[in-house]
């Protein structure tokens, strides 16, 4: 067993954090109990690139309970919780990563996971899958299935599929209803504002908050900012989503117009240079920039570096840039996922659902070994619905059932007024 973590002495705190998270992940606990008996992942080597958080540790333990061996690295240089990594290392898991690792280490760790010769992968942002296809294609022959956690990863995988470049089956966990309608919406909204607050301690009330992207993440972020008493402007490129934002009561305009109005800017698009230097040129003194989309390219940070006459790390996860004319611009978490770099990521309750999706997707992929074609697949809707049912059961919520008469009625077309 091998590992590379910041400080093994943090293991005790990490263990307590993992246990604390576990209490709020009852559905995953139920899956772990079943996995312990049935061992659906027996003999499977799982290579993971997921944020190393207390919730992810519970997923790792679930996979191990199912019979898997696991090697894990993070999927963002700033998101690893060092105490959790230490606790996993103490458990004997092959874990590589520390908060603030260099780009070079990021790829070195990814390759350590690949050295493990996985026959299943769990990805968040498609970096493992890209690395395998681009640099380690010899690993493809051992690979049975992979899963992808986030919207940005799915976009990259669709591009690979279009180019006929994707060579093994990947299950789009992000596209589970029990993932993106909960994790992206409820999780990203609360944790993004949590990260922004921890980095800046700014008062949201009365501020003008500009949210770029009105997808599952952006909808939640805009709503929570409004809840704090902010005035919210939404910037979108898709007409239907822009219209939804308008009907939800937000001002909608291009970022070029919003740039001079905002106090706080939050990007959640999955796109590149959504906030560019010509937007920053127009911003007010003391404007705050934060990104919660997967990669650190949504804000043109390199451009900001060039246009600033000075920069200092003014406090933890906050950089102050002074522009030529003396205006200050503050950037949270180097433009990386603010909710994971400056806070703890999504709360455990919501990761419970996402990680049930991961565990069941892996089980499904292994059960269907050889039957799934290379390409992107959805988890069958009955499995997705089963996750919602399990979550409801474990939190003690009952729902109605269709009567036989209702089933017949809903399946028929003859009955009218
Ligand atoms: N912070 C987190 O923990 C977390 C959690 C889930 C997803 N994500 C990431 O957040 C990003 C958004 O995810 P989502 O599920 O909301 O995606 P989505 O596709 O549902 O929404 C993104 C929206 O951004 C819009 N957009 C694209 N380019 C734009 C531009 N230049 N200006 C304005 N709007 C633009 C799109 O039209 C779309 O409506 C992705 O990168 C995803 O991987 C982060």
PDB file of C-alpha atoms in Angstrom, residues 188-204 209-211 221 225 228 263-267 287-292 315-318 330-333 337-344:
ATOM      1  CA  UNK A 188     -23.493  24.352  -4.973  1.00  0.00           C
ATOM      2  CA  UNK A 189     -25.720  27.200  -3.855  1.00  0.00           C
ATOM      3  CA  UNK A 190     -25.083  26.906  -0.125  1.00  0.00           C
ATOM      4  CA  UNK A 191     -21.450  25.849  -0.344  1.00  0.00           C
ATOM      5  CA  UNK A 192     -20.516  28.555  -2.862  1.00  0.00           C
ATOM      6  CA  UNK A 193     -21.815  31.314  -0.621  1.00  0.00           C
ATOM      7  CA  UNK A 194     -20.175  29.552   2.336  1.00  0.00           C
ATOM      8  CA  UNK A 195     -16.811  29.624   0.512  1.00  0.00           C
ATOM      9  CA  UNK A 196     -17.224  33.256  -0.462  1.00  0.00           C
ATOM     10  CA  UNK A 197     -18.071  34.201   3.107  1.00  0.00           C
ATOM     11  CA  UNK A 198     -15.161  32.268   4.612  1.00  0.00           C
ATOM     12  CA  UNK A 199     -12.743  33.874   2.121  1.00  0.00           C
ATOM     13  CA  UNK A 200     -14.058  37.445   2.409  1.00  0.00           C
ATOM     14  CA  UNK A 201     -16.522  37.689   5.329  1.00  0.00           C
ATOM     15  CA  UNK A 202     -18.438  40.049   3.037  1.00  0.00           C
ATOM     16  CA  UNK A 203     -22.004  41.150   3.837  1.00  0.00           C
ATOM     17  CA  UNK A 204     -24.258  39.953   1.023  1.00  0.00           C
ATOM     18  CA  UNK A 209     -24.379  39.961  -6.984  1.00  0.00           C
ATOM     19  CA  UNK A 210     -23.780  38.963 -10.605  1.00  0.00           C
ATOM     20  CA  UNK A 211     -24.258  35.251 -11.343  1.00  0.00           C
ATOM     21  CA  UNK A 221     -26.633  30.389  -6.282  1.00  0.00           C
ATOM     22  CA  UNK A 225     -27.874  35.265  -2.830  1.00  0.00           C
ATOM     23  CA  UNK A 228     -29.268  36.886   1.826  1.00  0.00           C
ATOM     24  CA  UNK A 263     -20.079  44.087  -6.126  1.00  0.00           C
ATOM     25  CA  UNK A 264     -19.678  40.292  -6.152  1.00  0.00           C
ATOM     26  CA  UNK A 265     -19.300  38.140  -9.289  1.00  0.00           C
ATOM     27  CA  UNK A 266     -19.863  34.370  -9.274  1.00  0.00           C
ATOM     28  CA  UNK A 267     -19.275  32.184 -12.335  1.00  0.00           C
ATOM     29  CA  UNK A 287     -15.250  44.086  -6.602  1.00  0.00           C
ATOM     30  CA  UNK A 288     -15.018  40.444  -5.516  1.00  0.00           C
ATOM     31  CA  UNK A 289     -14.628  37.614  -8.043  1.00  0.00           C
ATOM     32  CA  UNK A 290     -15.316  33.944  -7.343  1.00  0.00           C
ATOM     33  CA  UNK A 291     -15.781  30.852  -9.454  1.00  0.00           C
ATOM     34  CA  UNK A 292     -17.745  27.718  -8.650  1.00  0.00           C
ATOM     35  CA  UNK A 315      -5.861  36.634   3.702  1.00  0.00           C
ATOM     36  CA  UNK A 316      -6.527  32.926   3.416  1.00  0.00           C
ATOM     37  CA  UNK A 317      -7.943  32.108  -0.062  1.00  0.00           C
ATOM     38  CA  UNK A 318      -8.167  35.794  -1.023  1.00  0.00           C
ATOM     39  CA  UNK A 330     -10.353  40.682  -4.959  1.00  0.00           C
ATOM     40  CA  UNK A 331     -10.135  37.119  -6.261  1.00  0.00           C
ATOM     41  CA  UNK A 332     -11.240  34.160  -4.138  1.00  0.00           C
ATOM     42  CA  UNK A 333      -9.364  30.842  -4.180  1.00  0.00           C
ATOM     43  CA  UNK A 337     -13.922  26.103  -7.104  1.00  0.00           C
ATOM     44  CA  UNK A 338     -14.585  28.514  -4.233  1.00  0.00           C
ATOM     45  CA  UNK A 339     -16.862  26.109  -2.370  1.00  0.00           C
ATOM     46  CA  UNK A 340     -14.193  23.418  -2.108  1.00  0.00           C
ATOM     47  CA  UNK A 341     -11.098  25.609  -1.814  1.00  0.00           C
ATOM     48  CA  UNK A 342     -12.440  28.089   0.749  1.00  0.00           C
ATOM     49  CA  UNK A 343     -15.136  25.923   2.384  1.00  0.00           C
ATOM     50  CA  UNK A 344     -15.760  22.176   2.672  1.00  0.00           C
TER      51      UNK A 344
END
